[in-house]
Coordinates of C-alpha atoms in Angstrom, one line a residue:
M1031 CA -17.2 -52.2 48.7
A1032 CA -12.5 -51.7 49.0
V1033 CA -12.5 -54.7 46.9
A1034 CA -15.3 -54.1 45.0
S1035 CA -13.7 -50.7 44.1
S1036 CA -10.4 -51.7 43.0
E1037 CA -12.1 -54.6 41.1
S1038 CA -13.8 -51.4 39.3
I1039 CA -10.2 -49.3 39.1
K1040 CA -8.6 -52.4 37.0
A1041 CA -12.0 -52.5 34.8
L1042 CA -11.7 -48.7 33.9
R1043 CA -8.0 -49.2 33.2
R1044 CA -8.5 -51.9 30.6
T1045 CA -11.1 -50.4 29.4
N1046 CA -9.1 -46.6 29.0
Q1047 CA -6.6 -48.5 27.8
T1048 CA -8.7 -50.1 24.9
M1049 CA -10.0 -46.3 23.9
I1050 CA -7.2 -45.1 23.9
V1051 CA -5.5 -48.1 21.5
S1052 CA -8.0 -50.2 19.6
R1053 CA -8.9 -48.9 16.7
S1054 CA -10.5 -49.5 13.5
S1055 CA -8.7 -51.2 11.0
R1056 CA -6.5 -49.6 8.9
L1057 CA -7.2 -49.3 4.4
P1058 CA -4.2 -50.8 3.2
R1059 CA -2.3 -47.8 1.8
K1060 CA 0.3 -49.6 -0.3
K1061 CA -1.8 -52.2 -2.2
L1062 CA -4.3 -48.9 -2.2
L1063 CA -1.0 -47.5 -4.1
L1064 CA -0.4 -50.7 -5.9
A1065 CA -4.0 -50.8 -7.5
T1066 CA -4.0 -47.2 -8.8
G1067 CA -0.8 -47.6 -10.2
D1068 CA -2.1 -50.8 -11.6
A1069 CA -4.6 -48.5 -13.3
I1070 CA -2.9 -45.9 -14.7
C1071 CA -0.7 -48.7 -16.2
T1072 CA -4.0 -50.1 -18.1
A1073 CA -4.9 -47.3 -19.4
L1074 CA -1.2 -46.0 -20.5
A1075 CA -1.3 -49.9 -22.0
M1076 CA -4.5 -49.5 -24.3
V1077 CA -2.8 -46.6 -25.0
A1078 CA 0.5 -47.1 -25.8
A1079 CA -1.1 -50.2 -27.9
V1080 CA -3.5 -48.4 -29.9
I1081 CA -0.8 -45.4 -30.9
L1082 CA 1.8 -48.7 -32.0
R1083 CA -1.0 -49.5 -34.7
L1084 CA -2.6 -46.8 -35.5
G1085 CA -0.3 -43.8 -34.9
W1086 CA -1.3 -40.2 -33.0
S1087 CA -4.0 -38.7 -35.5
N1088 CA -6.0 -41.8 -36.3
G1089 CA -5.3 -43.3 -32.7
L1090 CA -6.7 -40.6 -30.7
E1091 CA -9.5 -40.8 -32.8
Y1092 CA -9.3 -44.7 -32.3
L1093 CA -9.8 -43.5 -28.4
H1094 CA -12.2 -41.0 -28.4
A1095 CA -15.1 -43.1 -30.6
R1096 CA -13.9 -46.2 -27.6
Q1097 CA -13.3 -44.7 -24.0
T1098 CA -16.4 -46.5 -23.0
A1099 CA -14.7 -49.5 -23.7
I1100 CA -11.8 -48.3 -22.3
L1101 CA -13.4 -47.7 -18.8
I1102 CA -14.9 -50.9 -19.3
S1103 CA -11.1 -53.0 -19.8
W1104 CA -10.0 -51.0 -16.7
A1105 CA -12.6 -52.4 -14.1
V1106 CA -12.4 -55.3 -15.9
F1107 CA -8.5 -55.8 -15.2
T1108 CA -8.4 -54.3 -11.6
L1109 CA -11.1 -57.1 -11.0
A1110 CA -8.8 -60.3 -12.6
F1111 CA -5.9 -58.9 -10.4
Y1112 CA -7.5 -59.0 -7.4
I1113 CA -8.9 -62.5 -8.7
G1114 CA -5.5 -64.1 -9.8
G1115 CA -3.9 -62.8 -5.8
L1116 CA -1.9 -59.8 -7.3
Y1117 CA -2.7 -57.2 -4.0
E1118 CA -1.5 -60.6 -2.2
S1119 CA 1.8 -60.1 0.4
Q1120 CA 3.3 -63.8 0.4
K1121 CA 3.2 -63.4 -4.3
L1122 CA 4.9 -59.9 -3.9
Q1123 CA 7.8 -61.1 -1.8
S1124 CA 9.0 -63.6 -4.5
V1125 CA 9.7 -62.6 -8.6
G1126 CA 8.3 -66.4 -9.3
K1127 CA 4.4 -66.3 -8.0
T1128 CA 4.1 -62.6 -8.9
V1129 CA 5.0 -63.8 -12.7
A1130 CA 2.7 -66.5 -12.7
A1131 CA -0.1 -64.4 -11.2
A1132 CA 0.3 -61.6 -13.6
M1133 CA 0.1 -64.5 -16.3
L1134 CA -3.0 -65.9 -14.7
S1135 CA -4.5 -62.1 -14.0
V1136 CA -3.7 -61.1 -18.0
S1137 CA -4.8 -63.7 -18.7
L1138 CA -8.2 -64.1 -17.3
G1139 CA -9.0 -60.3 -17.5
A1140 CA -8.2 -60.8 -21.4
L1141 CA -11.1 -63.7 -21.5
L1142 CA -13.5 -61.7 -19.6
I1143 CA -12.9 -58.6 -21.3
T1144 CA -13.8 -60.8 -24.9
G1145 CA -16.2 -61.7 -23.7
V1146 CA -17.8 -59.0 -23.0
F1147 CA -17.0 -56.2 -25.1
F1148 CA -18.0 -59.0 -28.1
A1149 CA -20.6 -60.5 -26.3
V1150 CA -22.7 -57.8 -24.8
L1151 CA -21.5 -55.1 -26.1
S1152 CA -20.3 -55.5 -29.8
I1153 CA -17.6 -53.7 -29.7
E1154 CA -14.9 -54.9 -32.2
I1155 CA -11.0 -54.4 -31.1
G1156 CA -8.4 -55.2 -33.6
R1157 CA -6.4 -58.1 -32.9
G1158 CA -2.9 -56.5 -32.9
I1159 CA -3.9 -54.2 -30.9
F1160 CA -6.2 -56.5 -27.9
L1161 CA -2.8 -58.7 -27.9
G1162 CA -0.4 -55.2 -27.5
F1163 CA -3.0 -54.1 -25.2
A1164 CA -2.4 -57.2 -22.9
V1165 CA 1.4 -57.4 -23.6
F1166 CA 1.0 -54.5 -21.9
V1167 CA -0.5 -54.6 -19.1
F1168 CA 1.5 -57.9 -18.2
V1169 CA 5.2 -56.0 -18.3
A1170 CA 3.6 -53.3 -16.5
V1171 CA 1.9 -55.2 -14.1
V1172 CA 5.0 -56.6 -13.6
C1173 CA 7.2 -53.7 -13.8
M1174 CA 5.2 -52.4 -11.2
R1175 CA 5.9 -55.0 -8.5
L1176 CA 9.4 -55.5 -9.3
L1177 CA 9.6 -51.8 -8.3
Y1178 CA 7.6 -52.1 -4.7
V1179 CA 9.1 -54.6 -3.7
A1180 CA 13.0 -52.9 -4.1
A1181 CA 11.1 -49.8 -3.0
S1182 CA 9.9 -52.0 0.1
R1183 CA 13.7 -53.5 0.9
H1184 CA 14.7 -49.4 1.6
G1185 CA 12.3 -48.6 3.8
F1186 CA 9.8 -46.9 1.1
M1187 CA 6.7 -46.1 3.3
S1188 CA 8.0 -47.6 6.6
Q1189 CA 7.5 -46.7 10.2
R1190 CA 10.0 -46.5 12.9
C1191 CA 8.5 -48.7 15.8
L1192 CA 9.7 -49.0 19.5
V1193 CA 8.2 -52.0 21.3
I1194 CA 7.7 -50.9 25.0
G1195 CA 8.5 -54.0 27.4
T1196 CA 10.8 -57.3 27.0
T1197 CA 7.9 -59.8 27.8
S1198 CA 6.6 -62.6 26.3
E1199 CA 4.4 -60.2 25.0
A1200 CA 6.6 -58.0 23.0
R1201 CA 8.3 -61.4 22.1
K1202 CA 4.8 -62.0 20.1
A1203 CA 4.6 -58.4 19.4
I1204 CA 7.8 -58.3 17.2
E1205 CA 6.9 -62.1 15.7
L1206 CA 3.6 -60.6 14.0
I1207 CA 5.6 -58.1 12.4
R1208 CA 7.8 -60.8 11.3
L1209 CA 5.2 -62.7 10.4
N1210 CA 4.4 -59.7 7.9
A1211 CA 7.1 -58.4 7.2
H1212 CA 4.4 -56.4 4.1
A1213 CA 3.2 -54.1 6.9
N1214 CA 7.0 -52.3 6.5
L1215 CA 7.0 -52.1 10.5
R1216 CA 11.1 -51.3 11.3
I1217 CA 11.7 -51.7 14.5
L1218 CA 14.2 -49.5 15.7
G1219 CA 14.9 -50.9 19.1
L1220 CA 13.4 -51.9 22.9
I1221 CA 12.0 -49.8 26.2
H1222 CA 12.4 -51.5 28.9
C1223 CA 10.0 -51.6 31.3
G1224 CA 11.0 -51.2 35.4
N1225 CA 14.3 -50.4 37.5
D1226 CA 16.2 -53.3 36.2
R1227 CA 19.5 -51.2 34.2
D1228 CA 21.0 -54.5 33.4
R1229 CA 18.8 -55.4 30.0
V1230 CA 20.1 -52.0 28.6
G1231 CA 22.1 -52.9 26.3
K1232 CA 21.5 -56.4 25.3
F1233 CA 19.8 -58.0 22.6
F1234 CA 16.2 -59.3 23.0
E1235 CA 14.8 -61.1 19.5
D1236 CA 17.6 -59.5 17.8
Y1237 CA 16.4 -56.7 18.3
P1238 CA 18.6 -53.6 20.9
V1239 CA 17.1 -53.0 24.4
L1240 CA 17.7 -49.1 24.0
G1241 CA 16.9 -48.0 27.0
T1242 CA 13.9 -47.4 29.7
L1243 CA 10.6 -45.1 30.4
D1244 CA 12.6 -42.5 31.9
T1245 CA 14.5 -41.5 28.6
L1246 CA 11.5 -42.8 26.1
E1247 CA 11.2 -39.3 25.1
R1248 CA 15.0 -39.1 24.4
F1249 CA 14.9 -41.9 21.2
V1250 CA 11.8 -40.9 20.2
E1251 CA 13.4 -37.8 18.9
L1252 CA 16.6 -39.2 18.4
Y1253 CA 14.8 -41.9 16.4
D1254 CA 11.7 -40.2 14.8
I1255 CA 9.6 -42.4 15.6
E1256 CA 5.8 -42.7 14.3
R1257 CA 5.0 -45.4 16.0
L1258 CA 5.3 -47.3 19.8
V1259 CA 4.5 -50.7 20.4
L1260 CA 2.3 -51.6 23.7
A1261 CA 3.6 -54.6 24.9
A1262 CA 4.6 -54.5 28.3
G1263 CA 1.8 -56.5 30.1
L1264 CA -0.8 -55.4 32.4
D1265 CA 0.6 -54.8 35.1
A1266 CA 2.9 -52.1 33.9
E1267 CA -0.6 -50.5 32.0
P1268 CA -1.5 -47.4 35.2
V1269 CA 2.1 -45.6 34.7
L1270 CA 2.3 -46.0 30.6
L1271 CA -0.6 -44.9 29.8
R1272 CA 0.2 -41.6 31.8
Q1273 CA 3.3 -41.6 30.3
L1274 CA 2.7 -42.4 26.9
R1275 CA -0.5 -40.0 26.6
S1276 CA 1.7 -37.4 25.6
F1277 CA 2.9 -38.3 23.0
R1278 CA -0.7 -39.7 21.1
Y1279 CA -1.7 -36.0 20.9
R1280 CA 1.7 -35.7 19.1
G1281 CA 1.2 -37.1 16.5
I1282 CA 2.2 -40.7 17.3
E1283 CA 0.5 -43.7 17.1
L1284 CA 0.1 -46.3 19.9
V1285 CA -1.2 -49.8 19.8
D1286 CA -1.9 -53.1 21.9
F1287 CA -0.9 -56.3 20.9
V1288 CA -4.6 -56.5 20.2
A1289 CA -4.5 -53.4 17.8
L1290 CA -1.7 -54.7 16.6
S1291 CA -3.8 -58.6 15.6
E1292 CA -6.4 -56.4 14.5
E1293 CA -3.9 -54.7 12.0
L1294 CA -1.3 -57.5 10.8
A1295 CA -3.3 -61.2 11.4
Q1296 CA -6.6 -59.2 10.8
E1297 CA -7.9 -61.6 14.3
I1298 CA -8.8 -60.2 17.8
P1299 CA -6.1 -63.0 20.2
L1300 CA -8.1 -64.7 22.6
D1301 CA -5.8 -64.5 25.3
H1302 CA -5.1 -60.6 25.3
I1303 CA -9.0 -59.4 25.4
D1304 CA -12.3 -59.7 28.2
D1305 CA -15.1 -58.6 28.5
E1306 CA -14.6 -54.9 29.2
W1307 CA -13.0 -55.1 25.6
L1308 CA -15.4 -56.5 24.1
F1309 CA -18.2 -54.5 24.9
M1310 CA -16.0 -51.7 23.6
A1311 CA -16.1 -53.4 19.9
S1312 CA -19.9 -53.4 20.8
M1313 CA -19.6 -49.7 20.0
N1314 CA -17.7 -49.9 16.6
N1315 CA -20.6 -51.9 14.5
S1316 CA -23.4 -49.8 12.8
R1317 CA -26.8 -50.3 13.7
F1318 CA -27.7 -49.5 9.9
H1319 CA -25.3 -52.2 8.2
I1320 CA -26.8 -55.3 10.9
R1321 CA -30.7 -53.6 10.5
R1322 CA -31.1 -52.6 7.3
L1323 CA -28.4 -52.7 4.6
K1324 CA -27.1 -56.2 5.4
R1325 CA -30.5 -57.6 5.1
L1326 CA -31.5 -55.9 2.4
T1327 CA -28.0 -56.3 0.8
D1328 CA -28.7 -60.3 1.2
I1329 CA -32.3 -60.3 -0.3
L1330 CA -30.7 -58.9 -3.4
V1331 CA -27.6 -60.7 -3.6
S1332 CA -29.3 -63.8 -2.8
S1333 CA -32.3 -64.0 -5.4
V1334 CA -29.8 -63.0 -8.6
G1335 CA -26.8 -65.5 -7.4
L1336 CA -30.2 -67.9 -7.5
L1337 CA -31.1 -67.1 -11.5
V1338 CA -27.2 -67.2 -11.8
S1339 CA -26.5 -70.5 -10.0
A1340 CA -29.5 -71.7 -11.0
L1341 CA -27.9 -74.4 -13.9
P1342 CA -25.1 -74.9 -12.5
A1343 CA -27.4 -76.0 -9.4
A1344 CA -29.4 -78.4 -11.4
V1345 CA -26.2 -80.2 -12.9
G1346 CA -25.3 -80.7 -9.2
A1347 CA -28.0 -82.1 -8.1
I1348 CA -28.6 -85.1 -11.1
L1349 CA -24.3 -85.7 -10.3
V1350 CA -25.5 -86.5 -6.1
K1351 CA -28.7 -88.5 -7.3
L1352 CA -26.8 -90.7 -10.2
D1353 CA -22.9 -90.4 -7.7
S1354 CA -24.9 -92.5 -4.3
P1355 CA -27.9 -93.4 -3.4
G1356 CA -29.6 -91.1 -0.8
P1357 CA -31.3 -87.5 -0.5
I1358 CA -30.4 -84.8 -3.2
F1359 CA -30.8 -82.6 -0.3
Y1360 CA -28.3 -82.2 3.2
R1361 CA -30.6 -81.4 6.2
Q1362 CA -29.3 -80.5 10.0
E1363 CA -30.6 -78.2 12.1
R1364 CA -28.5 -75.5 13.3
L1365 CA -27.7 -72.9 15.9
G1366 CA -28.9 -69.0 14.6
R1367 CA -28.3 -65.6 16.6
E1368 CA -29.0 -65.3 20.2
S1369 CA -29.2 -69.3 19.8
I1370 CA -32.8 -69.7 18.1
P1371 CA -32.4 -73.3 15.9
F1372 CA -33.6 -73.5 12.2
T1373 CA -32.9 -76.1 9.2
L1374 CA -29.7 -75.6 7.0
Y1375 CA -29.9 -77.1 3.1
K1376 CA -27.1 -78.2 1.3
F1377 CA -26.1 -80.6 -1.9
R1378 CA -25.1 -84.1 -0.1
T1379 CA -21.6 -84.7 -0.6
M1380 CA -21.0 -87.4 1.8
R1381 CA -22.3 -91.2 2.2
A1382 CA -26.2 -91.3 3.7
D1383 CA -24.9 -93.4 7.0
A1384 CA -22.6 -90.8 6.9
E1385 CA -23.2 -91.0 11.1
S1386 CA -24.7 -94.0 11.8
V1387 CA -21.5 -95.3 13.3
S1388 CA -19.4 -93.0 14.8
G1389 CA -22.6 -89.9 15.4
P1390 CA -21.7 -86.3 15.1
V1391 CA -17.9 -86.0 14.8
W1392 CA -16.5 -83.0 12.8
A1393 CA -15.8 -82.9 8.9
I1394 CA -12.3 -82.6 7.5
E1395 CA -9.8 -81.1 4.1
D1396 CA -10.0 -84.8 2.6
D1397 CA -12.8 -86.3 5.2
P1398 CA -12.9 -90.1 4.1
R1399 CA -16.7 -90.1 3.8
I1400 CA -17.6 -87.6 0.9
T1401 CA -18.1 -89.2 -2.2
R1402 CA -16.9 -88.8 -5.4
V1403 CA -19.0 -86.2 -6.4
G1404 CA -18.9 -84.4 -3.3
K1405 CA -15.1 -83.5 -3.6
W1406 CA -16.1 -80.9 -6.0
L1407 CA -19.3 -80.0 -5.0
R1408 CA -17.0 -78.2 -2.3
K1409 CA -14.0 -77.6 -4.0
F1410 CA -16.4 -75.0 -6.1
R1411 CA -18.6 -74.7 -3.2
I1412 CA -21.0 -75.4 -5.8
D1413 CA -23.2 -77.8 -2.2
E1414 CA -23.9 -74.2 -0.5
I1415 CA -26.4 -72.0 -3.4
P1416 CA -29.6 -74.2 -1.2
Q1417 CA -28.3 -72.0 1.9
L1418 CA -29.6 -68.9 -0.4
F1419 CA -32.7 -69.8 0.7
N1420 CA -31.9 -69.4 4.0
V1421 CA -30.7 -66.1 3.7
L1422 CA -34.1 -65.1 1.4
M1423 CA -35.9 -67.0 4.5
G1424 CA -33.7 -64.6 7.0
N1425 CA -32.5 -67.6 8.9
M1426 CA -28.7 -66.8 7.6
S1427 CA -27.0 -63.6 6.3
L1428 CA -25.2 -64.5 2.9
V1429 CA -21.6 -63.2 4.9
G1430 CA -21.1 -63.5 9.0
P1431 CA -19.8 -66.7 11.1
R1432 CA -20.4 -70.2 10.8
P1433 CA -23.2 -71.5 11.9
E1434 CA -22.9 -74.4 14.1
R1435 CA -24.7 -77.9 15.7
D1436 CA -26.3 -76.9 19.5
V1437 CA -23.6 -80.1 20.3
F1438 CA -20.8 -78.2 18.7
I1439 CA -21.6 -75.0 19.9
L1440 CA -22.2 -77.1 23.6
K1441 CA -18.0 -78.5 23.6
L1442 CA -16.9 -75.7 22.3
S1443 CA -18.0 -72.7 25.0
E1444 CA -17.3 -74.8 27.6
K1445 CA -13.0 -75.4 26.2
I1446 CA -13.1 -71.8 23.8
P1447 CA -13.3 -68.3 26.2
F1448 CA -15.8 -66.2 24.2
Y1449 CA -17.7 -68.9 21.6
A1450 CA -20.9 -67.6 21.9
E1451 CA -20.2 -64.2 21.2
R1452 CA -20.2 -65.7 17.5
L1453 CA -24.4 -66.1 18.0
L1454 CA -25.0 -62.3 19.0
V1455 CA -24.5 -61.9 15.0
P1456 CA -26.3 -63.4 12.5
P1457 CA -24.4 -67.0 11.0
G1458 CA -23.0 -66.8 7.1
I1459 CA -23.3 -68.9 4.0
T1460 CA -19.2 -67.6 3.9
G1461 CA -17.0 -65.5 6.3
W1462 CA -13.9 -63.9 7.4
A1463 CA -12.8 -66.8 9.0
Q1464 CA -13.8 -69.2 6.6
V1465 CA -12.1 -67.0 3.5
M1466 CA -8.7 -66.7 6.0
Y1467 CA -9.0 -70.3 7.9
P1468 CA -10.6 -72.5 5.6
Y1469 CA -11.1 -75.7 8.0
A1470 CA -11.3 -76.0 11.9
A1471 CA -11.2 -80.1 13.2
S1472 CA -9.9 -79.3 15.9
I1473 CA -10.8 -77.6 19.5
E1474 CA -7.1 -75.7 18.5
E1475 CA -8.6 -75.3 14.6
S1476 CA -11.9 -73.9 16.1
R1477 CA -10.3 -71.6 18.8
R1478 CA -8.1 -69.4 15.9
K1479 CA -11.8 -69.4 13.7
L1480 CA -13.3 -67.6 16.8
Q1481 CA -10.2 -65.3 16.1
F1482 CA -11.4 -64.2 12.9
D1483 CA -15.1 -64.7 13.8
L1484 CA -14.6 -62.0 16.5
Y1485 CA -13.3 -59.5 14.0
Y1486 CA -15.6 -59.0 12.0
I1487 CA -18.3 -59.0 15.1
K1488 CA -16.2 -55.8 16.2
H1489 CA -15.3 -54.2 12.1
M1490 CA -18.5 -55.4 10.4
S1491 CA -19.5 -53.6 7.2
F1492 CA -20.9 -53.2 4.2
F1493 CA -17.4 -52.8 2.1
L1494 CA -16.3 -55.8 4.7
D1495 CA -18.5 -57.9 3.8
M1496 CA -18.2 -56.9 -0.2
Y1497 CA -14.7 -57.4 0.5
V1498 CA -15.0 -61.3 1.5
L1499 CA -17.9 -62.1 -0.7
L1500 CA -14.7 -60.9 -3.8
K1501 CA -12.4 -63.5 -2.1
T1502 CA -15.0 -66.5 -2.0
S1503 CA -15.9 -65.1 -5.7
K1504 CA -11.8 -67.0 -5.8
T1505 CA -12.4 -70.0 -4.1
V1506 CA -15.7 -70.5 -6.8
L1507 CA -13.7 -70.0 -9.7
F1508 CA -10.2 -71.9 -8.9
G1509 CA -11.3 -73.9 -5.7
H1510 CA -10.1 -74.5 -2.3
E1511 CA -7.5 -72.5 -1.1
R1512 CA -5.9 -72.6 2.3
T1513 CA -4.8 -70.3 4.2
R1514 CA -1.7 -71.0 5.2
Q1515 CA 1.0 -69.7 7.3
P1516 CA 3.3 -66.9 6.6
K1517 CA 7.0 -68.0 6.7
P1518 CA 9.1 -65.1 8.7
V1519 CA 10.9 -62.3 7.3
P1520 CA 14.1 -61.6 8.8
A1521 CA 13.6 -58.1 9.2
A1522 CA 16.6 -55.6 8.7
K1523 CA 18.8 -54.9 11.8
P1524 CA 19.9 -52.3 13.5
H1525 CA 24.1 -52.8 12.5
P1526 CA 25.8 -52.9 16.3
T1527 CA 28.0 -50.3 15.2
D1528 CA 24.8 -48.5 15.4
V1529 CA 23.1 -49.3 18.6
K1530 CA 22.8 -46.3 21.0
T1531 CA 21.3 -47.4 24.2
E1532 CA 21.0 -45.4 27.3
T1533 CA 24.2 -46.7 28.3
L1534 CA 26.9 -45.2 25.4
F1535 CA 25.2 -42.3 25.0
F1536 CA 23.2 -40.9 28.0
D1537 CA 24.0 -41.0 31.2
S1538 CA 20.8 -41.5 33.7
A1539 CA 21.6 -38.8 35.5
T1540 CA 22.0 -35.7 33.1
G1541 CA 21.8 -37.0 29.6
S1542 CA 25.4 -36.2 27.7
G1543 CA 28.5 -38.4 27.2
A1544 CA 29.1 -42.5 28.3
T1545 CA 31.3 -44.5 30.7
E1546 CA 34.5 -46.5 29.9
G1547 CA 33.0 -49.2 30.6
S1548 CA 30.2 -48.6 28.1
E1549 CA 32.1 -47.5 25.3
T1550 CA 34.2 -51.2 25.8
E1551 CA 30.5 -52.7 25.2
R1552 CA 30.0 -50.8 22.2
R1553 CA 33.5 -52.2 21.1
R1554 CA 32.5 -55.6 22.4
R1555 CA 29.4 -55.3 20.3
A1556 CA 30.7 -53.3 17.3
Q1557 CA 32.5 -56.7 16.6
R1558 CA 29.4 -58.7 16.0
P1559 CA 28.2 -59.8 13.1
S1560 CA 25.1 -58.4 12.3

């Protein structure tokens, strides 16, 4: 009984930690601010183009008569900005990439507006006004992003953070923040958990170890901390939970490594979760969305999709037949929700005898078994159009984990923990893992994709599905975009002369003054290059 009671207490502690630090994904405030600025700039660009061309009096009459056109232009350009990549964090770090993305986005928006106005709505806009409009929009969005980058580098909307812990988990948390510099999380230092005060005053991953848990309160006030990152490991959890609970009621955010990964990388690290965490995550899902709204969306979108894609599907079928001998459609048994098998349909993109020698193997990005037409069909996802029939029949959903063959599921379930969780929801034509990490040709890559699948399973909602479909539309228009691991961006670090640790500024008993030895240490670090 004592053993069982001890295990129950440990499980409860893990569950309590999840309840404290794990939360739903937050809205990207900075990108929403950027999108709002783009919307304002687009409207002002139209006004400026009209006024400069026609003058105030005629220009105002022109704008009043074309209110519908202005609203449509705003909506089309907002969509074009997203498709062109103007909200991708990596492109915001480079002026060249920003300008290239702006040119692509404005060109795409101009083409879409031309098609909508002239072909559909029969709205005429003067060529001079339209050209001026496009130029003003281009200049405005580029200037907006240059201001955004400059403001970010000067700490605008950044959050001051302390990392609690000096373990390998703390090292992972720091690296994660470095890889996602766009999140503007500014680490000011670390707090050591333990009685070893020799760690205080030294550097950990280029950041100072400021103090211990005894002096955490002082550093929170000294630096006006807005977020605490828990990275001390399971052994320190009971003490941490008691000491940090009060910070939540003061408006200070608390996140552990799992919640930090959800927010910054949009994935769930498998090494940091257990069954209790998965149970708590399952309570986040909206049953209405899963049972009703998701199915209704699948039926409506797949029906429209079959009508819209009829022409490219017919062309694809003809090309498959002419390119290589074999059937037009590829049929294969996959496992759906709750491991129920179903037959998946796709256009054939490989040789008809692709597995006659090798047997079931993973497809890779440049698979030699893929036909010439198959490469083109895969690049623009045309090969997956027949799967819309699977969606209509209820075997699949539009968005969900990739459906796999039973032989691969059995193999991967033995090697990867919680892999069977993917079978709790309907598989999808596209999914969060597919748009974030397109190819998986090994156990390690499948493990990484599962982390994205678990994120989707926890946060699945109507809006997340729409976001995935919108990201997929970029692939359909421009081809596959393999996600690259971002390079670490050097984060702003406190200058050595500004480091305030408890050995320099706090006496362990009174909290004031500094010893002669600590002053010597401060001068020594002041000579260290930043």
